[in-house]
């Protein structure tokens, strides 16, 4: 089955630094990738949707200059948290979809801790 | 092997009827949690219900109940008295406690409630 990987699985960074999270589709072409952030009560908030080769579409309230998303190829999307603050500490999950298929394949998530 | 399997890509249910969404999982970790999320067209993943591997009773949350059959490794979601607003994608997920707390998601089931 389709596999999506995320790297790193856990990262600790200092306040003010930037951190990059990678999301890869290992055996299929991900024309669309999604980035989620997990909040208390376990819901996952959609941060942005990215289509390969075009700019990401950010959800309302998500700072695009802070959460930089790049989807440069059909197998890789990156989320860069710039000038990280402790309140950015969270669990970030990506998912990928191929073409018009409805199935989404989720990555295992990245735990970000900003100290 | 797939950690989470949802075999129903699409389901239809008559309004006010009950519907069961299937989910099977694969793990050797004795400690794990099972989740169901609802994804409406807005994209957010809304947490619905949680079942711990050691919970003796099936979880219930309002109209949602989780039919947990541990020996069969199944965690089906039952929605009673379906409403039009229940039309959405539904994702089953698992988190293994002893192997890094990674999230594993199924590919989703699209539920359509018919008036």
Coordinates of C-alpha atoms in Angstrom, one line a residue:
Chain A
X1 CA 0.0 0.0 0.0
X2 CA 0.9 3.6 -0.3
X3 CA 3.4 4.9 2.3
X4 CA 4.0 8.4 3.5
X5 CA 7.0 9.1 5.6
X6 CA 7.9 12.1 7.8
X7 CA 11.3 13.2 9.0
X8 CA 12.2 13.8 11.7
X9 CA 9.8 12.0 13.9
X10 CA 10.8 14.2 16.9
X11 CA 12.7 17.5 17.0
X12 CA 13.6 19.8 19.7
X13 CA 14.7 23.3 18.8
X14 CA 15.5 26.6 20.5
X15 CA 13.2 29.5 20.4
X16 CA 14.0 31.8 17.5
X17 CA 15.4 29.1 15.3
X18 CA 13.8 27.4 12.2
X19 CA 13.0 23.8 11.7
X20 CA 12.2 21.9 8.6
X21 CA 9.9 18.9 8.5
X22 CA 9.8 16.6 5.4
X23 CA 6.9 14.6 4.1
X24 CA 7.6 12.1 1.4
X25 CA 5.3 9.8 -0.6
X26 CA 7.4 6.7 -1.0
X27 CA 5.6 4.7 -3.7
X28 CA 3.2 7.0 -5.4
X29 CA 2.9 10.5 -6.9
X30 CA 1.3 12.9 -4.4
X31 CA -0.3 15.6 -6.5
X32 CA -1.8 17.1 -3.3
X33 CA -0.3 17.2 0.1
X34 CA -1.9 18.4 3.3
X35 CA -0.3 19.6 6.6
X36 CA -2.1 19.3 9.9
X37 CA -1.4 20.4 13.4
X38 CA -2.8 18.5 16.3
X39 CA -4.4 20.6 19.1
X40 CA -5.7 19.5 22.5
X41 CA -8.8 17.4 22.4
X42 CA -7.1 15.5 19.7
X43 CA -8.5 17.3 16.6
X44 CA -6.2 17.9 13.7
X45 CA -6.4 21.4 12.2
X46 CA -5.7 21.7 8.5
X47 CA -3.0 24.2 8.1
X48 CA -2.5 24.2 4.3
X49 CA -3.0 22.3 1.1
X50 CA -0.2 22.2 -1.4
X51 CA -0.4 21.1 -5.0
X52 CA 2.8 20.1 -6.7
X53 CA 4.5 23.0 -8.5
X54 CA 2.2 25.7 -7.1
X55 CA 2.0 27.8 -4.0
X56 CA 0.3 26.3 -1.0
X57 CA -3.2 27.4 0.0
X58 CA -3.2 28.3 3.7
X59 CA -6.2 28.0 6.0
X60 CA -7.5 31.1 7.6
X61 CA -5.5 32.0 10.7
X62 CA -2.3 30.2 9.6
X63 CA 0.6 32.5 9.1
X64 CA 2.1 31.7 5.7
X65 CA 5.3 33.6 6.5
X66 CA 5.8 31.5 9.6
X67 CA 4.9 28.1 8.3
X68 CA 6.6 27.9 4.9
X69 CA 5.4 25.0 2.7
X70 CA 7.1 23.8 -0.4
X71 CA 5.9 21.1 -2.7
X72 CA 8.6 21.0 -5.2
X73 CA 8.1 17.5 -6.5
X74 CA 5.5 14.8 -6.7
X75 CA 7.0 13.0 -3.8
X76 CA 8.2 15.6 -1.4
X77 CA 6.6 18.5 0.6
X78 CA 8.4 20.4 3.4
X79 CA 7.0 22.5 6.2
X80 CA 9.5 25.0 7.7
X81 CA 8.6 26.6 11.0
X82 CA 10.4 29.8 11.0
X83 CA 11.4 31.7 14.2
X84 CA 9.9 29.0 16.3
X85 CA 8.2 29.9 19.6
X86 CA 7.3 27.6 22.4
X87 CA 3.6 27.9 21.4
X88 CA 4.5 26.3 18.1
X89 CA 5.3 23.1 20.0
X90 CA 2.8 20.6 18.7
X91 CA 2.4 17.4 16.7
X92 CA 2.5 18.0 12.9
X93 CA 1.1 15.5 10.5
X94 CA 1.2 15.4 6.7
X95 CA -1.0 13.5 4.3
X96 CA -0.9 12.9 0.6
X97 CA -3.4 12.2 -2.1
X98 CA -2.9 11.2 -5.7
X99 CA -4.9 12.7 -8.5
X100 CA -8.6 12.7 -8.0
X101 CA -8.6 9.7 -5.7
X102 CA -10.3 10.3 -2.4
X103 CA -7.9 8.2 -0.3
X104 CA -5.5 10.2 1.8
X105 CA -2.3 8.6 3.1
X106 CA -1.0 10.0 6.3
X107 CA 2.5 10.3 7.6
X108 CA 3.3 9.2 11.1
X109 CA 3.7 12.7 12.4
X110 CA 6.5 14.9 13.8
X111 CA 6.6 16.0 17.4
X112 CA 8.0 19.5 17.6
X113 CA 9.2 20.9 20.9
X114 CA 10.4 24.5 21.1
X115 CA 12.4 25.3 24.2
Chain B
X1 CA 1.5 -4.7 6.1
X2 CA -1.0 -2.0 6.6
X3 CA -1.4 -0.9 10.1
X4 CA -4.9 0.4 9.6
X5 CA -7.3 -0.9 7.0
X6 CA -10.6 0.7 6.0
X7 CA -12.1 -1.4 3.3
X8 CA -15.1 0.8 2.5
X9 CA -14.1 3.6 0.2
X10 CA -17.7 4.9 0.1
X11 CA -20.8 4.3 2.1
X12 CA -24.4 5.5 1.8
X13 CA -27.0 5.6 4.6
X14 CA -30.5 6.8 4.9
X15 CA -31.1 9.7 7.2
X16 CA -32.0 8.5 10.7
X17 CA -30.6 5.0 10.1
X18 CA -27.5 3.6 11.8
X19 CA -24.3 2.9 9.9
X20 CA -21.2 1.0 10.7
X21 CA -17.8 2.0 9.3
X22 CA -15.2 -0.8 9.3
X23 CA -11.7 -0.5 10.6
X24 CA -9.2 -3.2 11.3
X25 CA -5.7 -2.7 12.7
X26 CA -2.4 -4.5 13.0
X27 CA -0.1 -4.2 15.9
X28 CA 2.1 -6.2 18.2
X29 CA 2.3 -3.5 20.8
X30 CA 0.0 -4.5 23.7
X31 CA -0.6 -0.8 24.5
X32 CA -2.3 1.3 21.9
X33 CA -5.1 3.7 21.2
X34 CA -7.6 3.7 18.5
X35 CA -9.2 6.9 17.2
X36 CA -11.9 7.9 14.8
X37 CA -11.8 11.3 13.0
X38 CA -14.4 13.0 10.8
X39 CA -13.2 15.2 8.0
X40 CA -15.9 17.5 6.6
X41 CA -15.3 19.4 3.4
X42 CA -13.5 22.1 5.4
X43 CA -10.6 19.8 5.8
X44 CA -10.3 19.8 9.5
X45 CA -9.9 16.4 11.2
X46 CA -12.4 16.4 14.0
X47 CA -11.8 13.9 16.8
X48 CA -14.9 11.7 17.4
X49 CA -14.0 8.9 19.7
X50 CA -11.1 7.1 21.4
X51 CA -10.6 3.5 22.6
X52 CA -7.7 2.4 24.6
X53 CA -6.4 -1.1 24.2
X54 CA -6.9 -1.9 27.9
X55 CA -10.4 -0.4 28.1
X56 CA -12.9 -3.1 29.0
X57 CA -15.9 -1.4 27.7
X58 CA -16.7 0.0 24.2
X59 CA -16.3 3.7 24.0
X60 CA -19.4 5.8 23.3
X61 CA -19.7 9.5 22.6
X62 CA -23.2 10.6 21.9
X63 CA -24.3 9.1 18.6
X64 CA -20.9 7.5 18.1
X65 CA -19.9 4.2 19.5
X66 CA -16.8 2.1 18.8
X67 CA -17.4 -1.6 18.4
X68 CA -14.0 -2.8 19.8
X69 CA -13.3 -6.5 19.1
X70 CA -9.7 -6.9 20.4
X71 CA -9.2 -10.5 19.3
X72 CA -10.3 -9.7 15.8
X73 CA -8.3 -6.4 15.9
X74 CA -11.3 -4.5 14.7
X75 CA -12.5 -1.1 15.8
X76 CA -15.7 -0.3 13.8
X77 CA -17.4 3.1 14.2
X78 CA -21.2 3.0 14.6
X79 CA -23.1 6.1 14.0
X80 CA -26.7 6.0 15.1
X81 CA -29.6 8.1 13.8
X82 CA -27.6 9.5 10.9
X83 CA -27.9 13.1 10.1
X84 CA -27.3 15.0 6.9
X85 CA -24.4 16.7 8.6
X86 CA -22.7 13.4 9.1
X87 CA -21.8 13.3 5.4
X88 CA -18.0 13.5 5.4
X89 CA -14.8 11.4 5.2
X90 CA -14.1 9.3 8.2
X91 CA -10.6 8.1 9.2
X92 CA -9.6 5.4 11.6
X93 CA -6.3 5.8 13.3
X94 CA -4.0 4.1 15.8
X95 CA -1.2 5.2 18.0
X96 CA 1.2 2.6 19.5
X97 CA 2.4 3.6 22.9
X98 CA 5.6 1.7 23.0
X99 CA 6.9 2.4 19.5
X100 CA 7.3 6.2 19.4
X101 CA 3.7 7.2 19.6
X102 CA 3.4 7.4 15.8
X103 CA 0.0 7.9 14.3
X104 CA -1.2 5.4 11.7
X105 CA -4.2 6.3 9.7
X106 CA -6.5 4.4 7.4
X107 CA -7.3 5.7 3.9
X108 CA -10.7 6.8 4.9
X109 CA -14.4 6.1 4.2
X110 CA -16.6 8.6 2.4
X111 CA -20.0 8.6 4.1
X112 CA -23.0 10.1 2.3
X113 CA -26.3 10.5 4.2
X114 CA -29.3 10.4 2.0
X115 CA -32.4 12.4 3.0

